[in-house]
PDB file of C-alpha atoms in Angstrom:
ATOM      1  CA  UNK A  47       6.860  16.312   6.683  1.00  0.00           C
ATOM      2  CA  UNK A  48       3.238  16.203   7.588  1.00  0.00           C
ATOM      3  CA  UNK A  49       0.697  19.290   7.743  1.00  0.00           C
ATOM      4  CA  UNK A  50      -2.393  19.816  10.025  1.00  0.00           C
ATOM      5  CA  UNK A  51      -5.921  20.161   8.703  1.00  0.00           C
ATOM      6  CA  UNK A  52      -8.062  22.924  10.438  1.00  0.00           C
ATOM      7  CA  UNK A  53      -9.039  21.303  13.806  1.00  0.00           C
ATOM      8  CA  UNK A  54      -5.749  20.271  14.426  1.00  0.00           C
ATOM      9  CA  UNK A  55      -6.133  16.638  12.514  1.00  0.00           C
ATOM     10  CA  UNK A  56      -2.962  15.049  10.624  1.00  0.00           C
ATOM     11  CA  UNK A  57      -2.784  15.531   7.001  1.00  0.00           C
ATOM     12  CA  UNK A  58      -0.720  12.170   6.441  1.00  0.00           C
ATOM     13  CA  UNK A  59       1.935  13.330   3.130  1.00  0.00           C
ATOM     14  CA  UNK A  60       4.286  11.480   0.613  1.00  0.00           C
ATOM     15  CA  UNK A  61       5.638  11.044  -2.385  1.00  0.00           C
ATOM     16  CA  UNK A  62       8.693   9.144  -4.706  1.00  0.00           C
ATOM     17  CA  UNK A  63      11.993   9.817  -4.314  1.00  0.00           C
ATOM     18  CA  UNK A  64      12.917  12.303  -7.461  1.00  0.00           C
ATOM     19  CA  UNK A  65       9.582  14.980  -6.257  1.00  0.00           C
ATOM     20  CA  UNK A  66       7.743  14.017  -9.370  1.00  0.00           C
ATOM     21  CA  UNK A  67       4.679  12.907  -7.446  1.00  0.00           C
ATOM     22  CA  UNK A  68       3.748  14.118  -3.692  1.00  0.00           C
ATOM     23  CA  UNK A  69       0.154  13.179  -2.451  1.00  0.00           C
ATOM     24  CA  UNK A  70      -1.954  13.886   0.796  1.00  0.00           C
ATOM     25  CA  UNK A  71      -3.846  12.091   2.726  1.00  0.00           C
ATOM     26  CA  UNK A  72      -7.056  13.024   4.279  1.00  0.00           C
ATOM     27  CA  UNK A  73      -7.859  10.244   6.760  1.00  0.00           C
ATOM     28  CA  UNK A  74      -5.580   8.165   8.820  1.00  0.00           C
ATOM     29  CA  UNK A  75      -4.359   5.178   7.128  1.00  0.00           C
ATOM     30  CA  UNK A  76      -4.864   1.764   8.073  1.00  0.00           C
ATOM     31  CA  UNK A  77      -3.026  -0.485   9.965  1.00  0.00           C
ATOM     32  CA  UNK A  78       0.308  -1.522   7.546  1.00  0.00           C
ATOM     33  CA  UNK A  79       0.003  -5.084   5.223  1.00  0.00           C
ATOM     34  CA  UNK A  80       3.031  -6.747   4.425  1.00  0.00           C
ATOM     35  CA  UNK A  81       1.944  -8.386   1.171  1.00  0.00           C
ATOM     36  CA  UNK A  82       4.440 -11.518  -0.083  1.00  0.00           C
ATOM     37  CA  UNK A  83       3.156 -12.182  -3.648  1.00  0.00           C
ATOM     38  CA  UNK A  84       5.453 -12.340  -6.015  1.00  0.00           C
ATOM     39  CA  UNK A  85       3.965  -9.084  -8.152  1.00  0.00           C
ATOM     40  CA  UNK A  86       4.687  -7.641  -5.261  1.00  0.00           C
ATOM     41  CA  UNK A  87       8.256  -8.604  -4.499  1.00  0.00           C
ATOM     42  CA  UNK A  88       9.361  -8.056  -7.786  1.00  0.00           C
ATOM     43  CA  UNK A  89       8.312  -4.312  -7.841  1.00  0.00           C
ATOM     44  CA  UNK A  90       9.839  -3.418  -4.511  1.00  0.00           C
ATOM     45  CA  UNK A  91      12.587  -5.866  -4.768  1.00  0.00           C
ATOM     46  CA  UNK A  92      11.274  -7.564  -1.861  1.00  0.00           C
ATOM     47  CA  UNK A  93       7.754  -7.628  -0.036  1.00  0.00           C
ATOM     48  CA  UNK A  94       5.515  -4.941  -0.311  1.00  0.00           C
ATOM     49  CA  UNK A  95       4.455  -2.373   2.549  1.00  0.00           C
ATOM     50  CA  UNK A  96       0.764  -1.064   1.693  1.00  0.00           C
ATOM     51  CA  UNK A  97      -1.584   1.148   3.872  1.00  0.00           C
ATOM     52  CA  UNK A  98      -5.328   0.907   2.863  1.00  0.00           C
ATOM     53  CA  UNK A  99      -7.700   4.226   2.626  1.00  0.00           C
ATOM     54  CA  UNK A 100     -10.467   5.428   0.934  1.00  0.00           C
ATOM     55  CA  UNK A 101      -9.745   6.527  -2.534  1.00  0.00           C
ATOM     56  CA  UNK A 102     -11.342  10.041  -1.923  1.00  0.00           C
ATOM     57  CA  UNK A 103      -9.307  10.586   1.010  1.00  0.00           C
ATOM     58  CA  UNK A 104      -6.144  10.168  -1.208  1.00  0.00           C
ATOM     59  CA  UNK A 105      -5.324  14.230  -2.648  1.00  0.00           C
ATOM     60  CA  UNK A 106      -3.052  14.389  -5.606  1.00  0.00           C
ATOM     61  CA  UNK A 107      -0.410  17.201  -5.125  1.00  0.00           C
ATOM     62  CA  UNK A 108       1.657  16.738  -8.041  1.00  0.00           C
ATOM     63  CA  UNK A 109       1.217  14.143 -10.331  1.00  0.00           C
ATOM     64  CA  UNK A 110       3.668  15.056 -13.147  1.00  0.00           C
ATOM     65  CA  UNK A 111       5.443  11.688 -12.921  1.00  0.00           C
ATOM     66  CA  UNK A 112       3.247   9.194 -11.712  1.00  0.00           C
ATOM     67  CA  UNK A 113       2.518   6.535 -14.363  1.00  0.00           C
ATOM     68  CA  UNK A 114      -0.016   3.246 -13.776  1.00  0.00           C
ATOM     69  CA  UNK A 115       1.027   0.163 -15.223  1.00  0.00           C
ATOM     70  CA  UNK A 116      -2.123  -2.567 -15.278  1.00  0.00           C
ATOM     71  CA  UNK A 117      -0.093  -5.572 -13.279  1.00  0.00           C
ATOM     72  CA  UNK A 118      -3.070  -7.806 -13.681  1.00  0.00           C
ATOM     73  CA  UNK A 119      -6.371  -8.197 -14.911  1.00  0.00           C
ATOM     74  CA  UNK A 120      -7.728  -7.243 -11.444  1.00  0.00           C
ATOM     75  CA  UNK A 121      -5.111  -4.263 -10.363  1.00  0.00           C
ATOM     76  CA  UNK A 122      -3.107  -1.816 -11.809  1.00  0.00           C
ATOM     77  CA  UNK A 123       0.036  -0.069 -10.050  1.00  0.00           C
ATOM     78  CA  UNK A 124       0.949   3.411  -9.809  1.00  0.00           C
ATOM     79  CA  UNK A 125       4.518   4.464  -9.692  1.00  0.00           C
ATOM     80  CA  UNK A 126       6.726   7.699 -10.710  1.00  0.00           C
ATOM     81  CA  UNK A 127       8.003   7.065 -14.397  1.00  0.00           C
ATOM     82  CA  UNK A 128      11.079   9.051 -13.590  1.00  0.00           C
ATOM     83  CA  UNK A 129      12.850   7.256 -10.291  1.00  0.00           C
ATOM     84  CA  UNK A 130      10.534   4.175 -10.373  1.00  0.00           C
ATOM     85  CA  UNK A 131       9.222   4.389  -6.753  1.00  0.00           C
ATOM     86  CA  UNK A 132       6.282   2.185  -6.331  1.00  0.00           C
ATOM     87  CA  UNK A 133       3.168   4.313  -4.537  1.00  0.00           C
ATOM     88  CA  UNK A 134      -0.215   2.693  -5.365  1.00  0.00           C
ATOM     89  CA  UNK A 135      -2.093  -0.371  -5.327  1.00  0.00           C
ATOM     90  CA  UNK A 136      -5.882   0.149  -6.845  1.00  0.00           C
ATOM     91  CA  UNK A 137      -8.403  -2.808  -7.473  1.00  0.00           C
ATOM     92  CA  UNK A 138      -9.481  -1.932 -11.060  1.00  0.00           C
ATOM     93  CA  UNK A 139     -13.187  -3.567 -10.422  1.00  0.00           C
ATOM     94  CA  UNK A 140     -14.138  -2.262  -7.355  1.00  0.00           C
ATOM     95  CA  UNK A 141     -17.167  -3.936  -5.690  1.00  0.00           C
ATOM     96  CA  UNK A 142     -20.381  -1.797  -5.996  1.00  0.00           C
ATOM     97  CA  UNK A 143     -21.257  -2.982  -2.124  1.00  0.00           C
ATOM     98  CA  UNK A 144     -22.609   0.723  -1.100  1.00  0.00           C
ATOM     99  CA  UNK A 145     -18.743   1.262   0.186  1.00  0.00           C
ATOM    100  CA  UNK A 146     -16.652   3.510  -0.875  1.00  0.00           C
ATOM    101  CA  UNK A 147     -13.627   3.302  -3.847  1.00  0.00           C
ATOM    102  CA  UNK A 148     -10.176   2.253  -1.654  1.00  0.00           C
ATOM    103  CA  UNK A 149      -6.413   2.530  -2.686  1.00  0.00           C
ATOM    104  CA  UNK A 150      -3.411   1.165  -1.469  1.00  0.00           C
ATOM    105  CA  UNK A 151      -0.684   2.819  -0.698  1.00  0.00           C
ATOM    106  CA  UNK A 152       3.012   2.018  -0.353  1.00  0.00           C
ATOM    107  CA  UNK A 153       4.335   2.891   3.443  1.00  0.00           C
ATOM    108  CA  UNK A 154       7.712   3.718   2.496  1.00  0.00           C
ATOM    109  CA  UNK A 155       6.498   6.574   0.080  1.00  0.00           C
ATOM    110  CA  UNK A 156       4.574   8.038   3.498  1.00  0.00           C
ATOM    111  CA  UNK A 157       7.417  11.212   4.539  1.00  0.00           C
ATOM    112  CA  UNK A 158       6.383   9.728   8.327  1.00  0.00           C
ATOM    113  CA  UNK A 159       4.608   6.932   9.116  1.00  0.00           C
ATOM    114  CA  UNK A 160       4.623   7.029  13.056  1.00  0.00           C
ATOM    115  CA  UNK A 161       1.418   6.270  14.377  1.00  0.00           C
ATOM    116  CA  UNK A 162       1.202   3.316  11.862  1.00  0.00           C
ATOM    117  CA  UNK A 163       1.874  -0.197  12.829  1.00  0.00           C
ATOM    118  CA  UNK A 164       2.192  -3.443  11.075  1.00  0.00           C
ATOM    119  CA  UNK A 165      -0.916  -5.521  11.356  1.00  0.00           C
ATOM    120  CA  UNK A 166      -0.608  -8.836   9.242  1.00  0.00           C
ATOM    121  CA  UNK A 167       1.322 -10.577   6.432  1.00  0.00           C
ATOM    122  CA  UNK A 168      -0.791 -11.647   3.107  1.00  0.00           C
ATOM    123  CA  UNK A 169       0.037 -13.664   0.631  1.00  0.00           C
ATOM    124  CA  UNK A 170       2.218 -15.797   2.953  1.00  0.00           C
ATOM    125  CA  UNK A 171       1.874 -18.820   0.752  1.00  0.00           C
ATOM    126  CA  UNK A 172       3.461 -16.993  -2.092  1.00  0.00           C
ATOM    127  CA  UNK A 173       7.005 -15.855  -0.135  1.00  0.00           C
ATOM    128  CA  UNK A 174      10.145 -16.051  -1.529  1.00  0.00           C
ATOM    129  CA  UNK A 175      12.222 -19.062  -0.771  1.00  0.00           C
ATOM    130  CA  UNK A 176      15.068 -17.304  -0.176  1.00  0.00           C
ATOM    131  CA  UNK A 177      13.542 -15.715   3.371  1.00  0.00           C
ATOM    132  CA  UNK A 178      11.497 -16.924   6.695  1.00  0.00           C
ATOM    133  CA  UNK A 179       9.040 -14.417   7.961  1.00  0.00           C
ATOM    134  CA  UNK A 180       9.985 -15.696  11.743  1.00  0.00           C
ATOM    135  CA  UNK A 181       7.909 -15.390  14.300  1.00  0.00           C
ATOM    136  CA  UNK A 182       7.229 -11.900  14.989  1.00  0.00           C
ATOM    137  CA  UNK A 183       3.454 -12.267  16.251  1.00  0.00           C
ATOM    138  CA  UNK A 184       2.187 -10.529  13.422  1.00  0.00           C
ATOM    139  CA  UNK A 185      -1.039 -12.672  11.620  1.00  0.00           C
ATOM    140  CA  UNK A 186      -0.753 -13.982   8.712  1.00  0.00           C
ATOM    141  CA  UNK A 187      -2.958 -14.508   5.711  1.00  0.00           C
ATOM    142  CA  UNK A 188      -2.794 -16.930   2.621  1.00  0.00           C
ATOM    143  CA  UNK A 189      -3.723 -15.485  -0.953  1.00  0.00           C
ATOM    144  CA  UNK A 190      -7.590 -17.000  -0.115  1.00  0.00           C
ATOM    145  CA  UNK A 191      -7.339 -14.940   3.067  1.00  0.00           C
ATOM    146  CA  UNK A 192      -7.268 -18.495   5.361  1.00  0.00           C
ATOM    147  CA  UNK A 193      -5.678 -17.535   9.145  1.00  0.00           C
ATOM    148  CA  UNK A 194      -2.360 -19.575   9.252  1.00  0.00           C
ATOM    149  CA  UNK A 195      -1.228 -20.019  12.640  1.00  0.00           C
TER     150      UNK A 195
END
C-alpha cells in the first residue's frame, strides 16, 4: 500500500501489525541498516532493520497504540502497545548541528519497501553468537563506527 503525493512522488506508508498505528512518509527513506546490538536483537528477536529520515518527514496517521519505551539514556523506542511491533528508533538528544531532527524507522513495518536496499551492518561487534553475518558484500560498522573489512 503506498499513495502518491501531488506531482506524482511516493508517499512511502506503514504501520504494526494489529492497525493501531499507520504512519506516512514524506521523503524517501534511506538506504536500510542492519543494526546487531543486542537492544536491538532482543526487541525484534533478532537484528534490527531501520531506515533513517528526517523526523518532519515522518506523518502520524493513527497513533492510538503506539507507546515509547526509553531503552537507554540516549534513545527511546516506539512500538504499538497492543501487538508489540517495533516501529521507531529516535536519538533523545539530538545534536543542535543546524540539521534537522531524524528518526529511525523499522523496514519491516514499511507496507512496501521496494526501492530500498540494504546498505551496511552496525554494531557488528555486538552480534549474537549464535549467527555469522557471511559474506554478503554489505559494509560493516563496529558500535564506534570503525570500517571492518
Amino acid at each position: 500500500m503506498s499513495e502518491a503525493k501531488a506531482g506524482g512522488e511516493r508517499v512511502w506508508t506503514g504501520g504494526c501489525l494489529c492497525g493501531g498505528v499507520r504512519y506516512a512518509i514524506d521523503t524517501h527513506p534511506e538506504p536500510i541498516s542492519f543494526c546487531h546490538c543486542s537492544q536491538c536483537r532482543r526487541q525484534h528477536s533478532h537484528v534490527g532493520a531501520y531506515t533513517g529520515l528526517p523526523r518532519a518527514a515522518l506523518r502520524l496517521l493513527n497513533d492510538a497504540t503506539l507507546t515509547w519505551y526509553a531503552s537507554s539514556d540516549r534513545a527511546r523506542r516506539g512500538f504499538c502497545a497492543c501487538c508489540g511491533a517495533g516501529l521507531f528508533w529516535e536519538a533523545l538528544d539530538q545534536p543542535d548541528t543546524g540539521g534537522e531532527p531524524r528518526i529511525t524507522v523499522t523496514a519491516g513495518s514499511l507496507d512496501d519497501a521496494s526501492e530500498l536496499w540494504v546498505e551496511r551492518h552496525i554494531f557488528v561487534d555486538h552480534k549474537g553468537a549464535y549467527y555469522d553475518i557471511g559474506d554478503d558484500g554489505v559494509e560493516r560498522r563496529t558500535s564506534t563506527g570503525e570500517v571492518v573489512e
